[in-house]
Coordinates of C-alpha atoms and ligand atoms in Angstrom, one line a residue:
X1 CA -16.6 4.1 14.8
X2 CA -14.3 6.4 11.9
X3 CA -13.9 4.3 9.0
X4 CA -10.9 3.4 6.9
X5 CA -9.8 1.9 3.8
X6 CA -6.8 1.0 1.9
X7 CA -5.6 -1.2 -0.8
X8 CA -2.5 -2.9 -2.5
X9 CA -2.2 -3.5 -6.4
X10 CA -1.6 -7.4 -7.0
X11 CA 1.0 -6.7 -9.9
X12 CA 4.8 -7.9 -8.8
X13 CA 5.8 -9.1 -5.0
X14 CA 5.0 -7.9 -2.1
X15 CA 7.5 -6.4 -0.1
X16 CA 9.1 -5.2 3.2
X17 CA 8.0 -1.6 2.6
X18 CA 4.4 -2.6 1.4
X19 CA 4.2 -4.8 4.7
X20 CA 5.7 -1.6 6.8
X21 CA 4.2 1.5 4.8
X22 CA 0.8 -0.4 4.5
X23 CA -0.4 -3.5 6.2
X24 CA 1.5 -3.1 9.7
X25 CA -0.8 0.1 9.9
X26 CA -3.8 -2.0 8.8
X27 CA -3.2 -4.4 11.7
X28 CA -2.8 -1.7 14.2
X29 CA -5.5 0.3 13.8
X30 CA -8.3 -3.4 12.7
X31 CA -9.4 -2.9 16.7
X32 CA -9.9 0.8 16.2
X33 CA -11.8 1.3 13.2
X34 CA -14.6 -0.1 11.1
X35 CA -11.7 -1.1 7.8
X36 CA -12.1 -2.1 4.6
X37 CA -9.4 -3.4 2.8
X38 CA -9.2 -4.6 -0.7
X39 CA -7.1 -6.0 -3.5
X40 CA -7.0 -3.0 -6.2
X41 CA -6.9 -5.6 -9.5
X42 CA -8.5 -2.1 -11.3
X43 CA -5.5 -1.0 -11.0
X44 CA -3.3 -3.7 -11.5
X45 CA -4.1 -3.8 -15.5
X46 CA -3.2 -0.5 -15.9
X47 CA 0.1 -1.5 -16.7
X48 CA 0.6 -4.7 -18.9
X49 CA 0.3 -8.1 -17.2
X50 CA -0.9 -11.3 -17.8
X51 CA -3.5 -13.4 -16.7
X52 CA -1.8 -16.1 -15.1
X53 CA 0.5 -13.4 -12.9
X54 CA -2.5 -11.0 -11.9
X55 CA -4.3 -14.4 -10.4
X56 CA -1.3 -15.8 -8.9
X57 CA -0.7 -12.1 -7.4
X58 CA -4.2 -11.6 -6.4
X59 CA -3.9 -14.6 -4.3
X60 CA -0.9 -14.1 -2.8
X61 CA -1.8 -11.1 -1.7
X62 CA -4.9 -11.9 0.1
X63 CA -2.7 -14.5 1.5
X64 CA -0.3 -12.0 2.9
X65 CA -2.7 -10.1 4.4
X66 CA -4.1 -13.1 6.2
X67 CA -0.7 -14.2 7.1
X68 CA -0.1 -10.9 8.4
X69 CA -2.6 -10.9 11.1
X70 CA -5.6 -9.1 8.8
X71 CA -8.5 -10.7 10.8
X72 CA -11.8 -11.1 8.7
X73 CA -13.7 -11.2 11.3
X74 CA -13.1 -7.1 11.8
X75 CA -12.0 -6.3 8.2
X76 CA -13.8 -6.7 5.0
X77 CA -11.4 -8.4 2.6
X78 CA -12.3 -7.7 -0.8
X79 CA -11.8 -7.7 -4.4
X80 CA -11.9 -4.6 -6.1
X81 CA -13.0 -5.9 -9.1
X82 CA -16.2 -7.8 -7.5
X83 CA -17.4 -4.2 -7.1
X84 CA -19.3 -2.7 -10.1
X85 CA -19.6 0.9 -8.1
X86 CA -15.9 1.3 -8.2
X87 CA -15.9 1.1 -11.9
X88 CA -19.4 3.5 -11.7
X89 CA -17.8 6.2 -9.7
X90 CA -14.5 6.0 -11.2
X91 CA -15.8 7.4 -14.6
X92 CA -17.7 10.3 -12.4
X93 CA -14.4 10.7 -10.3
X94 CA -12.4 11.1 -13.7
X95 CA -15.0 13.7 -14.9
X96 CA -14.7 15.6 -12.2
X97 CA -10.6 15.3 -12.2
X98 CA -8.6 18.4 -14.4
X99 CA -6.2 16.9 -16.8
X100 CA -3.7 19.3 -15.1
X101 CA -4.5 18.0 -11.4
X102 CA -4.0 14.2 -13.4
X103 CA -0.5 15.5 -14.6
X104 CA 0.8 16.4 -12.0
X105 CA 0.6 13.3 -10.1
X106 CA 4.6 12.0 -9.6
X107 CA 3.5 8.3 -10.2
X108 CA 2.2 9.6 -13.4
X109 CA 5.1 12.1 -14.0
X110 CA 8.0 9.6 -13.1
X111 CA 6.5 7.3 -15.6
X112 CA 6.4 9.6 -18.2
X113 CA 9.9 11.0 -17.5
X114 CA 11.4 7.8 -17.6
X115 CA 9.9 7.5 -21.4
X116 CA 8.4 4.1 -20.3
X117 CA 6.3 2.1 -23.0
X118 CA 2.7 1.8 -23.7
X119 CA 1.6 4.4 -20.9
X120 CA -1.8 3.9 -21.1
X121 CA -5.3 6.1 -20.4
X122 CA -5.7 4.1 -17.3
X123 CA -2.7 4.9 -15.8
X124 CA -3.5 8.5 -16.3
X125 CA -6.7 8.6 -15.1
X126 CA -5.5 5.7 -12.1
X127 CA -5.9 8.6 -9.4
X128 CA -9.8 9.0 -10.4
X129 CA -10.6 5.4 -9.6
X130 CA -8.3 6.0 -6.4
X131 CA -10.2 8.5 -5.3
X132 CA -13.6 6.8 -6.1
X133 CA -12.6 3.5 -4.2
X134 CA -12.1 5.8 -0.9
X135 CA -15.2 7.8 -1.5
X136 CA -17.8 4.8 -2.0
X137 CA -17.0 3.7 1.6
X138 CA -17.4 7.1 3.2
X139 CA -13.7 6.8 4.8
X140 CA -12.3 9.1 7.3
X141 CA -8.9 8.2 7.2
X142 CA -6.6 6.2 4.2
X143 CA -3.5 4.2 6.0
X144 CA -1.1 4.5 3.1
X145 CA 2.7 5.2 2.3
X146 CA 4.4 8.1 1.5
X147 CA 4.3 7.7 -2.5
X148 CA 0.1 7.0 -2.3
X149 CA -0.2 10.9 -0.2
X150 CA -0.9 12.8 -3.0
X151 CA -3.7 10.4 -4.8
X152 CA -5.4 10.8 -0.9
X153 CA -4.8 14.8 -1.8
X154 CA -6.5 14.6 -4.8
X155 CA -8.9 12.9 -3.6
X156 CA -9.7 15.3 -0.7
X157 CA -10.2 17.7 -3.5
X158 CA -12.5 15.5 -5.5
X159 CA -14.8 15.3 -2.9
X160 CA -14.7 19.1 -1.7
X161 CA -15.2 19.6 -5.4
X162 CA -18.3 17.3 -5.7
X163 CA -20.0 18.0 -2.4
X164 CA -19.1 22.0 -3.7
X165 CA -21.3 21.1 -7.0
X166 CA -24.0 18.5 -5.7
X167 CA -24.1 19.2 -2.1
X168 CA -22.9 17.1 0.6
X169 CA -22.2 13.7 -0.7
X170 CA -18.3 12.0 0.4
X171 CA -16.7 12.5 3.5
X172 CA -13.8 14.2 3.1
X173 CA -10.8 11.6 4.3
X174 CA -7.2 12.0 5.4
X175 CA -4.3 10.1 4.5
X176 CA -2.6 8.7 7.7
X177 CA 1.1 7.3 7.5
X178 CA 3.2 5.6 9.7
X179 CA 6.3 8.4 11.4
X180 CA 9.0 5.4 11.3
X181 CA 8.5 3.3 7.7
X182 CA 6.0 5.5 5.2
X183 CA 9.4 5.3 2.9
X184 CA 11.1 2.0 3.0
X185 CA 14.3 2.5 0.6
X186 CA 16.0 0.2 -1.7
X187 CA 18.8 -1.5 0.0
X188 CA 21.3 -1.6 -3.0
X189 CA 20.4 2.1 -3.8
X190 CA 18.8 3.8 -0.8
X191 CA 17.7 7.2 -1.9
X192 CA 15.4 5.2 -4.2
X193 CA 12.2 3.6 -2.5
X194 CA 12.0 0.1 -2.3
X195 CA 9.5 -0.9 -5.3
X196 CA 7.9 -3.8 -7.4
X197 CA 8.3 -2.6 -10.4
X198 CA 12.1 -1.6 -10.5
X199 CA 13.8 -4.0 -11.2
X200 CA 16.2 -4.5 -8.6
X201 CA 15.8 -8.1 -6.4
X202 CA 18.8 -7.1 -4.0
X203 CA 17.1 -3.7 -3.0
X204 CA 14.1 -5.1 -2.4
X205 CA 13.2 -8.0 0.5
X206 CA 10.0 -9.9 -0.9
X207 CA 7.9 -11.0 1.6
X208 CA 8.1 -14.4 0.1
X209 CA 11.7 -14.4 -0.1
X210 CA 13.7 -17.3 1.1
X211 CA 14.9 -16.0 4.5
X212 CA 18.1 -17.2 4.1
X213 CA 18.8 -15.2 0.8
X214 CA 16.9 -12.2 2.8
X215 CA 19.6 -12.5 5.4
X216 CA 22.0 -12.2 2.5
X217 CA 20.7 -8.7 1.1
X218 CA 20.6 -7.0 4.4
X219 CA 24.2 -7.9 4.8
X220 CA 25.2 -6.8 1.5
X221 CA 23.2 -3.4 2.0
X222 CA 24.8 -0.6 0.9
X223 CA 25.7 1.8 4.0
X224 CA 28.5 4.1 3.8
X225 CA 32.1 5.4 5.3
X226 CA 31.4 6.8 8.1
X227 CA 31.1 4.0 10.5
X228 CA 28.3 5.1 12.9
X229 CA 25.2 4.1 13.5
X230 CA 22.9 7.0 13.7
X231 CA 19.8 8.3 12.0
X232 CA 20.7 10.7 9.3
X233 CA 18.9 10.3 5.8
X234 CA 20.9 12.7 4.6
X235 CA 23.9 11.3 5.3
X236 CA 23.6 7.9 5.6
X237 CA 20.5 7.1 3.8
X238 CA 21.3 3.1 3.9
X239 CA 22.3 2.9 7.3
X240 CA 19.1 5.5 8.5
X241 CA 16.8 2.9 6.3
X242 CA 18.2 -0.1 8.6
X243 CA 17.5 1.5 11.4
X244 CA 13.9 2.2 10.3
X245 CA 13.5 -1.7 9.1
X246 CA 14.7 -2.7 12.6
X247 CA 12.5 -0.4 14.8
X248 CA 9.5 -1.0 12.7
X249 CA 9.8 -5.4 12.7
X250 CA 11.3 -5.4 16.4
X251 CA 9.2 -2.8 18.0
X252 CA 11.7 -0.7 19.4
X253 CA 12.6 3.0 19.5
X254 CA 15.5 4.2 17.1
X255 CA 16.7 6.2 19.5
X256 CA 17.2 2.6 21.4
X257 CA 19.1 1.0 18.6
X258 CA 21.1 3.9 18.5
X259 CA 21.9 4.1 22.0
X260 CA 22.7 0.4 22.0
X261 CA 25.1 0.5 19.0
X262 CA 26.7 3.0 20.4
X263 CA 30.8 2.5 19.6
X264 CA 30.3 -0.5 17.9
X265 CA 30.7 -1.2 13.9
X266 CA 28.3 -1.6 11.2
X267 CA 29.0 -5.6 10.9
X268 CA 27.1 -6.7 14.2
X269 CA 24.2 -4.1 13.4
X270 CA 23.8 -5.5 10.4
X271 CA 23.5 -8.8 11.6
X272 CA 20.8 -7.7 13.9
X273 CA 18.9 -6.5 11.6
X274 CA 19.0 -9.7 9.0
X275 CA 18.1 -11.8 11.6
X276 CA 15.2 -10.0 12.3
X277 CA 14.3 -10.2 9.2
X278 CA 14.8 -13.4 8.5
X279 CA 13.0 -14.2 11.4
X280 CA 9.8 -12.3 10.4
X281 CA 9.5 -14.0 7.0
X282 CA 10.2 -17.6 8.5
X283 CA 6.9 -17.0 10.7
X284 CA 5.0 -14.8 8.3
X285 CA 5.6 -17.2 5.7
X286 CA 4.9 -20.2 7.9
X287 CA 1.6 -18.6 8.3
X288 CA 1.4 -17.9 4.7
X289 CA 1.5 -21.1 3.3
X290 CA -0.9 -23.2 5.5
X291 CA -3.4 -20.5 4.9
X292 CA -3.0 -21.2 1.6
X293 CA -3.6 -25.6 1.8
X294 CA -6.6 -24.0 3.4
X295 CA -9.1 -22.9 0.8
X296 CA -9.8 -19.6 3.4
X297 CA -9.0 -17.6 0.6
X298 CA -11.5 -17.9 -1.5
X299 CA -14.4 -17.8 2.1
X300 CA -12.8 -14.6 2.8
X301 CA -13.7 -13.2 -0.6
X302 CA -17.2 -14.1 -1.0
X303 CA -17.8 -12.7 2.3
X304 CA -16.3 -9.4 1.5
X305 CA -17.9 -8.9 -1.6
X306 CA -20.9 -9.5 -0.1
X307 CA -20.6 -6.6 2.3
X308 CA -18.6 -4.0 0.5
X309 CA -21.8 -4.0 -2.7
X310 CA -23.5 -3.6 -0.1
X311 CA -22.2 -0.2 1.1
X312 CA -21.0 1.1 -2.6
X313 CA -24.3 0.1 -4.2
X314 CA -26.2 2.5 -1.5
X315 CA -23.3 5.4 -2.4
X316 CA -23.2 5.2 -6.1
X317 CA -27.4 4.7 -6.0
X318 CA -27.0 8.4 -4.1
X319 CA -24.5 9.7 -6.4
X320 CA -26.7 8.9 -9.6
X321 CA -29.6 10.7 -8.0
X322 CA -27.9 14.1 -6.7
X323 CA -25.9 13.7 -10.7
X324 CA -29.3 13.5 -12.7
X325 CA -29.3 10.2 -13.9
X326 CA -31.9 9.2 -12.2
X327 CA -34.9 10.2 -13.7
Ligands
TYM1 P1 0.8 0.0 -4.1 O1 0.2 -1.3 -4.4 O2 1.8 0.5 -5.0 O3 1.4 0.0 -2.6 C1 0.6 -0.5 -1.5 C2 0.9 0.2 -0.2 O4 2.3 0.1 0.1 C3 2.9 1.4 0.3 N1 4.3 1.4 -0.1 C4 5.3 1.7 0.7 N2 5.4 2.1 1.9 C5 6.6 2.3 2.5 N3 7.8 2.1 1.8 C6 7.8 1.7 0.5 N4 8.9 1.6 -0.2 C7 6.5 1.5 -0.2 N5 6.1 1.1 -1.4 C8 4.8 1.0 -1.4 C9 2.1 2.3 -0.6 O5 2.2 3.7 -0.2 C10 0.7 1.8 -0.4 O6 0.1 2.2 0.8 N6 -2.7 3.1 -5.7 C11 -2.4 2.2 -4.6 C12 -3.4 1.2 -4.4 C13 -4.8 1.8 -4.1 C14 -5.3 2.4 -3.0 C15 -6.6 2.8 -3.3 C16 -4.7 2.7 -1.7 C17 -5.8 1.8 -5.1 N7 -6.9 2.4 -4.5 C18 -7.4 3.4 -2.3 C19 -5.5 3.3 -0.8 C20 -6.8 3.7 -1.0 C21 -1.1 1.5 -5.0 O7 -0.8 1.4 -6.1 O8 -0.4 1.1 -3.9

């Protein structure tokens, strides 16, 4: 069975492009592959947050992903941070990573640009432990979103690099991303992507908004003058975005929608799509919250743990050995 791995930073809310860039893959392909997937806390305190929030986040996320339909019984659910080797292989993976290949990472870059405060080291060196979290589990393929493709790049080059110096080690993995949804877009601005960190609450539909205020923000989407439904980024980046919520939640082609639209007005596609929404996050978070009365949270966790130190202890044991540390 090919193996896979992937993982979401518990800092701000989840949203609708998370679910549809990330863990609608992870649900598709649980029957397919052998899939780890964990909560990337590591990461989460590269940028400043507090205590209270990065607990509250780290369960809600494990949550979602429960809610979602992440079964435990085929995925390991873990916590990054109850694995030493990630820490262990990140140093070696940020040894082995150019500052130039670190600066040019856009995460990085947009960061910087932006003349944001208090950029730290770990932010910098953030695609390093990336690329050491994928290579511990020997992973073929990375289910990500568009804006995580070029850690999965650099990674690919951190392994060809090491296996180049030490001999075979890491599999060499490829990032896979959805073709409808790998770039959800903000719905009050949509040629930016819809994020947790800008702040911008009616661009972005939190998968633990109330539905009925979710319904509002798709109906106060920004589309444009022209007054067709079609699928043209370009053009109509807000209504192209819709279209890409709607197929993705519902199931159906966009060349459907379209077809079905056809001659009529932006109002009753809108509508469409709110309810569709609302709908998803009235069942999701129905599921949500009794898996949260349930204490399955924290059962989920110490199982994973158990499993993925399992596999990363073995790698970084190997790694030591073909470095020299082991004497
Ligand atoms: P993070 O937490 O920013 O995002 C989690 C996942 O959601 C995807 N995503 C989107 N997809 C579509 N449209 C959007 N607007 C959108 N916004 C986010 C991301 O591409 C990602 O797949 N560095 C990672 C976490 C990580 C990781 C890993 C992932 C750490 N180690 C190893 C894979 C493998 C991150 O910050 O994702």
């Amino acid at each position: 069975m090919k193996k896979m791995i992937s993982g979401i930073k518990p800092t701000g809310k989840l949203h609708l492009g998370n679910y549809i860039g990330a863990i609608q893959q992870f649900i598709k392909f649980q029957d397919e592959y052998s899939m780890m997937i964990f909560i990337a806390n590591l990461h989460a305190i590269t940028i400043k947050i507090d205590k209270k929030e990065l607990k509250e986040s780290t369960k809600q996320l494990i949550g979602l992903y429960l809610a979602s339909g992440l079964d435990p019984e085929k995925v390991t659910l873990f916590l990054q941070s109850d694995v030493p080797a990630h820490t262990q292989l990140g140093w070696i993976m940020t040894c082995n990573s150019h500052i130039g290949e670190l600066n040019r990472m856009t995460q990085y870059k947009d960061k910087v640009a932006k003349k944001e405060e208090n950029i730290t080291g770990g932010l910098f060196t953030y695609p390093s432990l990336m690329a050491a979290d994928i290579l511990l589990y020997d992973a073929d393929y990375v289910p990500v979103g568009i804006d995580q493709k070029q850690h999965v790049e650099l990674t690919r080059d951190l392994a060809e690099r090491f296996n180049n110096q030490y001999g075979e080690t890491f599999v060499v993995p490829q990032p896979i991303s959805p073709k409808v949804g790998a770039k959800i877009m903000s719905l009050s601005e949509p040629t930016k992507k819809m994020s947790k960190s800008y702040k911008d609450s009616k661009g972005t539909i939190d998968l633990l908004d109330e539905p009925n205020a979710a319904y509002k923000k798709v109906m106060s989407a920004v589309t444009d003058s022209v007054g067709i439904v079609r699928f043209d980024i370009e053009n109509q980046p807000g209504i192209a975005n819709l279209l890409t919520i709607l197929s993705t939640l519902k199931g159906e082609s966009i060349e459907n929608i379209v077809k079905r639209y056809d001659g009529k007005g932006y109002a009753e596609f809108k509508k469409e799509v709110a309810e569709v929404v609302k709908q998803f996050l009235i069942t999701l978070q129905a599921k949500y919250f009794s898996i949260m009365e349930s204490g399955k949270v924290e059962t989920v966790l110490e199982q994973g743990k158990t499993i993925a130190n399992q596999i990363a202890y073995k790698k970084i044991a190997k790694v030591y050995k073909k470095i020299g540390f082991t004497i």
